[in-house]
């Protein structure tokens, strides 16, 4: 079904794990009620199936097809299922690389899996990816340059913690950045974020892995992140929120649509 894009979100949470909350369905309803355009990511392709079912009638929630780099050491065999499901989706994630102390042992295997995923996305075209790059920003960017040029897919770097020079390269490669509240609490990351082009910023929660006022963050909490980002950019919160919405529209525009998805979002 192809229809005109009818949604006009107030807020954007471009990386959240709705299936890791006890009240998954309630949160989908909340995203619709509060008009939060929410990209809920999955950590395995098996999880995508149930997620897609639950979100199938949502106007604001979209589901990304993932295979999380932290699970690659035990779940790399699911790459086959991931590839089978890829033609059904426009959004891909969570995918990427993690060279942190708990996962660097599987780093070589992660690179093999990620390269296959990027190649498959490039072949298919029209995918929008949300990418994890813990302690691996440089390698992620090298692999994007090699396997997935901007003409073949769009990339959002989620919870980006690379250096400023990595960030510059990412901008040159057409990447967007989804920013969460925890990133803005870190001085070094806040400085890097302040130098990013406003036109490449989105917001995220990465819920349930971030918190707000001592409780687990939920998608509508991006309103608070917009407030903090507005301070960083010395703008009004409404103006910043408008810029984020425009960025989402631009990210999603200009690509052919998947036959099973509504045009645009
Ligand atoms: Mn995540």
mmCIF file of C-alpha atoms and ligand atoms in Angstrom:
data_model
loop_
_atom_site.group_PDB
_atom_site.id
_atom_site.type_symbol
_atom_site.label_atom_id
_atom_site.label_comp_id
_atom_site.label_asym_id
_atom_site.label_seq_id
_atom_site.Cartn_x
_atom_site.Cartn_y
_atom_site.Cartn_z
ATOM 1 C CA UNK A 1 0.000 0.000 0.000
ATOM 2 C CA UNK A 2 1.379 3.373 -0.928
ATOM 3 C CA UNK A 3 -0.273 6.421 0.574
ATOM 4 C CA UNK A 4 0.684 10.025 1.039
ATOM 5 C CA UNK A 5 2.616 10.736 4.182
ATOM 6 C CA UNK A 6 -0.057 12.022 6.519
ATOM 7 C CA UNK A 7 1.737 12.214 9.817
ATOM 8 C CA UNK A 8 3.097 15.391 11.299
ATOM 9 C CA UNK A 9 5.001 14.441 14.438
ATOM 10 C CA UNK A 10 5.680 16.825 17.297
ATOM 11 C CA UNK A 11 8.696 14.892 18.513
ATOM 12 C CA UNK A 12 11.218 12.399 17.191
ATOM 13 C CA UNK A 13 12.696 9.400 19.036
ATOM 14 C CA UNK A 14 14.804 7.807 16.349
ATOM 15 C CA UNK A 15 16.298 5.010 18.483
ATOM 16 C CA UNK A 16 14.347 3.262 21.184
ATOM 17 C CA UNK A 17 13.858 -0.380 22.257
ATOM 18 C CA UNK A 18 10.115 -0.523 22.931
ATOM 19 C CA UNK A 19 10.227 -4.325 23.214
ATOM 20 C CA UNK A 20 12.506 -4.124 26.243
ATOM 21 C CA UNK A 21 9.894 -2.297 28.350
ATOM 22 C CA UNK A 22 7.251 -4.258 30.287
ATOM 23 C CA UNK A 23 4.507 -2.030 28.798
ATOM 24 C CA UNK A 24 5.430 -2.227 25.117
ATOM 25 C CA UNK A 25 1.873 -1.873 23.769
ATOM 26 C CA UNK A 26 1.011 0.969 26.117
ATOM 27 C CA UNK A 27 4.073 2.864 24.886
ATOM 28 C CA UNK A 28 3.048 2.423 21.244
ATOM 29 C CA UNK A 29 -0.299 3.975 22.152
ATOM 30 C CA UNK A 30 1.493 6.782 23.982
ATOM 31 C CA UNK A 31 3.702 7.521 20.943
ATOM 32 C CA UNK A 32 0.579 7.793 18.794
ATOM 33 C CA UNK A 33 -1.268 9.961 21.301
ATOM 34 C CA UNK A 34 1.657 12.329 21.830
ATOM 35 C CA UNK A 35 2.732 12.266 18.186
ATOM 36 C CA UNK A 36 6.252 11.001 18.792
ATOM 37 C CA UNK A 37 7.703 9.608 15.562
ATOM 38 C CA UNK A 38 9.458 6.634 17.125
ATOM 39 C CA UNK A 39 11.838 4.208 15.504
ATOM 40 C CA UNK A 40 11.852 1.103 17.649
ATOM 41 C CA UNK A 41 14.907 -1.017 16.962
ATOM 42 C CA UNK A 42 15.287 -4.746 17.420
ATOM 43 C CA UNK A 43 18.329 -6.668 18.587
ATOM 44 C CA UNK A 44 17.578 -9.867 16.650
ATOM 45 C CA UNK A 45 15.612 -10.490 13.446
ATOM 46 C CA UNK A 46 13.423 -12.985 15.352
ATOM 47 C CA UNK A 47 12.270 -10.140 17.589
ATOM 48 C CA UNK A 48 11.376 -8.024 14.549
ATOM 49 C CA UNK A 49 8.436 -10.254 13.617
ATOM 50 C CA UNK A 50 6.474 -9.699 16.859
ATOM 51 C CA UNK A 51 7.471 -6.026 16.977
ATOM 52 C CA UNK A 52 6.188 -5.468 13.461
ATOM 53 C CA UNK A 53 2.874 -7.098 14.385
ATOM 54 C CA UNK A 54 2.407 -4.917 17.446
ATOM 55 C CA UNK A 55 3.227 -1.708 15.571
ATOM 56 C CA UNK A 56 1.338 -2.566 12.387
ATOM 57 C CA UNK A 57 -1.550 -0.215 13.138
ATOM 58 C CA UNK A 58 0.525 2.561 14.678
ATOM 59 C CA UNK A 59 0.776 5.874 12.850
ATOM 60 C CA UNK A 60 3.928 7.006 14.609
ATOM 61 C CA UNK A 61 5.919 3.885 15.473
ATOM 62 C CA UNK A 62 8.135 2.189 12.910
ATOM 63 C CA UNK A 63 10.164 -0.969 13.486
ATOM 64 C CA UNK A 64 13.763 -1.447 12.432
ATOM 65 C CA UNK A 65 15.252 -4.831 11.583
ATOM 66 C CA UNK A 66 18.336 -5.447 13.674
ATOM 67 C CA UNK A 67 21.068 -7.802 14.730
ATOM 68 C CA UNK A 68 22.879 -6.076 17.577
ATOM 69 C CA UNK A 69 26.705 -6.187 17.477
ATOM 70 C CA UNK A 70 26.729 -7.193 21.157
ATOM 71 C CA UNK A 71 24.786 -10.340 20.205
ATOM 72 C CA UNK A 72 26.797 -11.278 17.133
ATOM 73 C CA UNK A 73 29.074 -13.680 19.048
ATOM 74 C CA UNK A 74 26.070 -15.920 19.818
ATOM 75 C CA UNK A 75 23.538 -14.976 17.121
ATOM 76 C CA UNK A 76 25.521 -14.573 13.899
ATOM 77 C CA UNK A 77 23.556 -17.476 12.389
ATOM 78 C CA UNK A 78 20.491 -15.212 12.433
ATOM 79 C CA UNK A 79 22.074 -13.140 9.668
ATOM 80 C CA UNK A 80 20.261 -15.466 7.248
ATOM 81 C CA UNK A 81 16.855 -14.581 8.720
ATOM 82 C CA UNK A 82 17.868 -10.906 8.790
ATOM 83 C CA UNK A 83 18.564 -11.095 5.040
ATOM 84 C CA UNK A 84 15.268 -12.842 4.372
ATOM 85 C CA UNK A 85 13.333 -10.120 6.162
ATOM 86 C CA UNK A 86 15.252 -7.194 4.686
ATOM 87 C CA UNK A 87 12.970 -6.769 1.626
ATOM 88 C CA UNK A 88 10.042 -6.171 4.013
ATOM 89 C CA UNK A 89 11.551 -3.201 5.816
ATOM 90 C CA UNK A 90 12.684 0.316 5.200
ATOM 91 C CA UNK A 91 14.375 0.749 8.590
ATOM 92 C CA UNK A 92 17.425 -1.214 9.714
ATOM 93 C CA UNK A 93 18.863 -1.370 13.251
ATOM 94 C CA UNK A 94 20.251 -1.899 15.633
ATOM 95 C CA UNK A 95 23.333 -2.897 13.698
ATOM 96 C CA UNK A 96 26.950 -1.787 13.866
ATOM 97 C CA UNK A 97 30.149 -2.473 15.760
ATOM 98 C CA UNK A 98 31.135 -2.602 19.436
ATOM 99 C CA UNK A 99 34.796 -2.741 20.448
ATOM 100 C CA UNK A 100 34.099 -2.166 24.137
ATOM 101 C CA UNK A 101 35.784 -4.425 26.725
ATOM 102 C CA UNK A 102 32.932 -6.953 26.783
ATOM 103 C CA UNK A 103 32.627 -7.356 23.030
ATOM 104 C CA UNK A 104 35.976 -6.749 21.356
ATOM 105 C CA UNK A 105 36.600 -10.514 21.235
ATOM 106 C CA UNK A 106 33.880 -10.832 18.619
ATOM 107 C CA UNK A 107 35.012 -7.707 16.737
ATOM 108 C CA UNK A 108 36.290 -9.583 13.664
ATOM 109 C CA UNK A 109 33.030 -11.528 13.391
ATOM 110 C CA UNK A 110 31.051 -8.315 13.953
ATOM 111 C CA UNK A 111 32.874 -6.758 11.007
ATOM 112 C CA UNK A 112 32.012 -9.717 8.776
ATOM 113 C CA UNK A 113 28.323 -9.502 9.734
ATOM 114 C CA UNK A 114 28.177 -5.694 9.443
ATOM 115 C CA UNK A 115 29.858 -5.745 6.013
ATOM 116 C CA UNK A 116 27.249 -8.255 4.801
ATOM 117 C CA UNK A 117 24.474 -6.071 6.171
ATOM 118 C CA UNK A 118 25.813 -2.916 4.543
ATOM 119 C CA UNK A 119 26.248 -4.711 1.226
ATOM 120 C CA UNK A 120 22.711 -6.073 1.392
ATOM 121 C CA UNK A 121 21.343 -2.592 2.187
ATOM 122 C CA UNK A 122 23.317 -1.064 -0.685
ATOM 123 C CA UNK A 123 22.008 -3.717 -3.091
ATOM 124 C CA UNK A 124 18.430 -3.153 -1.968
ATOM 125 C CA UNK A 125 18.659 0.668 -1.817
ATOM 126 C CA UNK A 126 16.262 2.953 0.072
ATOM 127 C CA UNK A 127 17.076 1.746 3.603
ATOM 128 C CA UNK A 128 17.456 4.003 6.626
ATOM 129 C CA UNK A 129 19.910 2.609 9.190
ATOM 130 C CA UNK A 130 20.440 3.350 12.879
ATOM 131 C CA UNK A 131 23.997 2.360 13.708
ATOM 132 C CA UNK A 132 25.835 1.531 16.958
ATOM 133 C CA UNK A 133 29.537 2.451 16.972
ATOM 134 C CA UNK A 134 30.911 2.052 20.531
ATOM 135 C CA UNK A 135 34.704 2.475 20.455
ATOM 136 C CA UNK A 136 34.501 1.758 16.749
ATOM 137 C CA UNK A 137 33.454 5.010 15.057
ATOM 138 C CA UNK A 138 36.488 5.021 12.761
ATOM 139 C CA UNK A 139 35.909 1.472 11.550
ATOM 140 C CA UNK A 140 32.178 2.053 11.102
ATOM 141 C CA UNK A 141 32.907 5.097 8.927
ATOM 142 C CA UNK A 142 35.515 3.237 6.865
ATOM 143 C CA UNK A 143 33.002 0.478 6.248
ATOM 144 C CA UNK A 144 30.252 2.935 5.285
ATOM 145 C CA UNK A 145 32.628 4.506 2.798
ATOM 146 C CA UNK A 146 33.425 1.117 1.357
ATOM 147 C CA UNK A 147 29.969 -0.481 1.310
ATOM 148 C CA UNK A 148 27.137 2.023 1.643
ATOM 149 C CA UNK A 149 27.419 5.356 -0.121
ATOM 150 C CA UNK A 150 24.719 7.971 0.575
ATOM 151 C CA UNK A 151 23.108 7.302 -2.799
ATOM 152 C CA UNK A 152 22.352 3.712 -1.677
ATOM 153 C CA UNK A 153 21.076 4.300 1.859
ATOM 154 C CA UNK A 154 20.818 6.766 4.704
ATOM 155 C CA UNK A 155 22.654 6.462 7.982
ATOM 156 C CA UNK A 156 21.899 7.741 11.462
ATOM 157 C CA UNK A 157 24.710 7.293 13.958
ATOM 158 C CA UNK A 158 23.085 6.519 17.282
ATOM 159 C CA UNK A 159 24.761 7.582 20.569
ATOM 160 C CA UNK A 160 27.846 8.633 18.625
ATOM 161 C CA UNK A 161 30.898 8.999 20.898
ATOM 162 C CA UNK A 162 33.664 9.308 18.310
ATOM 163 C CA UNK A 163 36.131 12.150 18.040
ATOM 164 C CA UNK A 164 35.433 15.466 16.378
ATOM 165 C CA UNK A 165 37.425 14.398 13.306
ATOM 166 C CA UNK A 166 35.316 11.217 13.102
ATOM 167 C CA UNK A 167 32.236 13.424 13.315
ATOM 168 C CA UNK A 168 33.496 15.597 10.438
ATOM 169 C CA UNK A 169 34.051 12.530 8.293
ATOM 170 C CA UNK A 170 30.573 11.255 9.211
ATOM 171 C CA UNK A 171 29.054 14.555 8.115
ATOM 172 C CA UNK A 172 30.940 14.300 4.811
ATOM 173 C CA UNK A 173 29.527 10.800 4.381
ATOM 174 C CA UNK A 174 26.002 12.173 4.763
ATOM 175 C CA UNK A 175 25.341 10.748 8.238
ATOM 176 C CA UNK A 176 22.805 12.063 10.719
ATOM 177 C CA UNK A 177 23.258 11.844 14.498
ATOM 178 C CA UNK A 178 20.572 10.896 17.000
ATOM 179 C CA UNK A 179 21.235 12.592 20.321
ATOM 180 C CA UNK A 180 20.025 11.459 23.751
ATOM 181 C CA UNK A 181 19.953 13.106 27.163
ATOM 182 C CA UNK A 182 22.851 11.062 28.559
ATOM 183 C CA UNK A 183 25.132 12.224 25.732
ATOM 184 C CA UNK A 184 24.403 15.837 26.648
ATOM 185 C CA UNK A 185 25.343 15.203 30.272
ATOM 186 C CA UNK A 186 28.889 14.354 29.146
ATOM 187 C CA UNK A 187 31.037 17.474 28.710
ATOM 188 C CA UNK A 188 33.252 16.093 25.927
ATOM 189 C CA UNK A 189 30.298 14.770 23.942
ATOM 190 C CA UNK A 190 28.363 17.985 24.443
ATOM 191 C CA UNK A 191 31.242 19.949 22.927
ATOM 192 C CA UNK A 192 31.375 17.625 19.895
ATOM 193 C CA UNK A 193 27.591 17.854 19.474
ATOM 194 C CA UNK A 194 27.715 21.654 19.603
ATOM 195 C CA UNK A 195 29.955 21.620 16.517
ATOM 196 C CA UNK A 196 27.705 19.345 14.441
ATOM 197 C CA UNK A 197 25.543 20.883 11.740
ATOM 198 C CA UNK A 198 22.074 21.452 13.150
ATOM 199 C CA UNK A 199 20.684 20.073 9.885
ATOM 200 C CA UNK A 200 22.035 16.596 10.741
ATOM 201 C CA UNK A 201 20.585 16.216 14.233
ATOM 202 C CA UNK A 202 17.775 13.981 15.430
ATOM 203 C CA UNK A 203 16.764 13.038 18.960
ATOM 204 C CA UNK A 204 16.566 9.588 20.562
ATOM 205 C CA UNK A 205 16.110 8.020 23.980
ATOM 206 C CA UNK A 206 17.779 4.631 23.467
ATOM 207 C CA UNK A 207 15.211 3.682 26.100
ATOM 208 C CA UNK A 208 15.158 1.786 28.335
ATOM 209 C CA UNK A 209 18.933 2.398 28.566
ATOM 210 C CA UNK A 210 18.689 6.067 29.567
ATOM 211 C CA UNK A 211 16.955 7.697 32.487
ATOM 212 C CA UNK A 212 15.313 10.953 33.327
ATOM 213 C CA UNK A 213 14.875 12.210 36.878
ATOM 214 C CA UNK A 214 15.606 8.779 38.342
ATOM 215 C CA UNK A 215 13.156 6.827 36.147
ATOM 216 C CA UNK A 216 13.566 5.021 32.828
ATOM 217 C CA UNK A 217 13.195 7.362 29.864
ATOM 218 C CA UNK A 218 10.294 6.819 27.431
ATOM 219 C CA UNK A 219 9.924 8.228 23.900
ATOM 220 C CA UNK A 220 8.022 11.385 24.883
ATOM 221 C CA UNK A 221 11.003 12.350 27.069
ATOM 222 C CA UNK A 222 12.768 13.542 23.914
ATOM 223 C CA UNK A 223 10.957 16.786 24.708
ATOM 224 C CA UNK A 224 13.507 17.270 27.505
ATOM 225 C CA UNK A 225 16.376 16.453 25.158
ATOM 226 C CA UNK A 226 15.095 19.088 22.733
ATOM 227 C CA UNK A 227 15.204 21.582 25.603
ATOM 228 C CA UNK A 228 18.833 20.682 26.435
ATOM 229 C CA UNK A 229 19.877 20.704 22.781
ATOM 230 C CA UNK A 230 18.273 24.121 22.354
ATOM 231 C CA UNK A 231 20.513 25.405 25.158
ATOM 232 C CA UNK A 232 23.603 23.928 23.459
ATOM 233 C CA UNK A 233 22.664 25.621 20.183
ATOM 234 C CA UNK A 234 21.467 28.812 21.884
ATOM 235 C CA UNK A 235 18.068 28.592 20.244
ATOM 236 C CA UNK A 236 14.496 28.498 21.406
ATOM 237 C CA UNK A 237 13.137 25.015 22.149
ATOM 238 C CA UNK A 238 10.287 25.409 19.637
ATOM 239 C CA UNK A 239 12.704 26.410 16.920
ATOM 240 C CA UNK A 240 14.984 23.458 17.738
ATOM 241 C CA UNK A 241 12.013 21.067 17.736
ATOM 242 C CA UNK A 242 11.020 22.387 14.314
ATOM 243 C CA UNK A 243 14.563 21.837 13.021
ATOM 244 C CA UNK A 244 14.501 18.215 14.246
ATOM 245 C CA UNK A 245 11.177 17.594 12.489
ATOM 246 C CA UNK A 246 12.541 19.135 9.291
ATOM 247 C CA UNK A 247 15.640 16.940 9.555
ATOM 248 C CA UNK A 248 13.504 13.804 9.875
ATOM 249 C CA UNK A 249 11.499 14.840 6.827
ATOM 250 C CA UNK A 250 14.698 15.454 4.859
ATOM 251 C CA UNK A 251 16.243 12.166 5.988
ATOM 252 C CA UNK A 252 13.215 10.269 4.749
ATOM 253 C CA UNK A 253 12.605 12.249 1.579
ATOM 254 C CA UNK A 254 13.958 11.654 -1.851
ATOM 255 C CA UNK A 255 14.200 7.911 -1.571
ATOM 256 C CA UNK A 256 11.967 5.490 -3.370
ATOM 257 C CA UNK A 257 9.589 3.812 -0.975
ATOM 258 C CA UNK A 258 9.411 0.160 -0.098
ATOM 259 C CA UNK A 259 6.255 -1.353 -1.546
ATOM 260 C CA UNK A 260 5.033 -2.517 1.872
ATOM 261 C CA UNK A 261 5.459 0.844 3.549
ATOM 262 C CA UNK A 262 3.684 4.125 3.561
ATOM 263 C CA UNK A 263 5.478 6.780 1.548
ATOM 264 C CA UNK A 264 7.865 8.948 3.501
ATOM 265 C CA UNK A 265 7.705 7.796 7.078
HETATM 266 MN MN1 LIG B 1 20.210 0.819 21.397
#
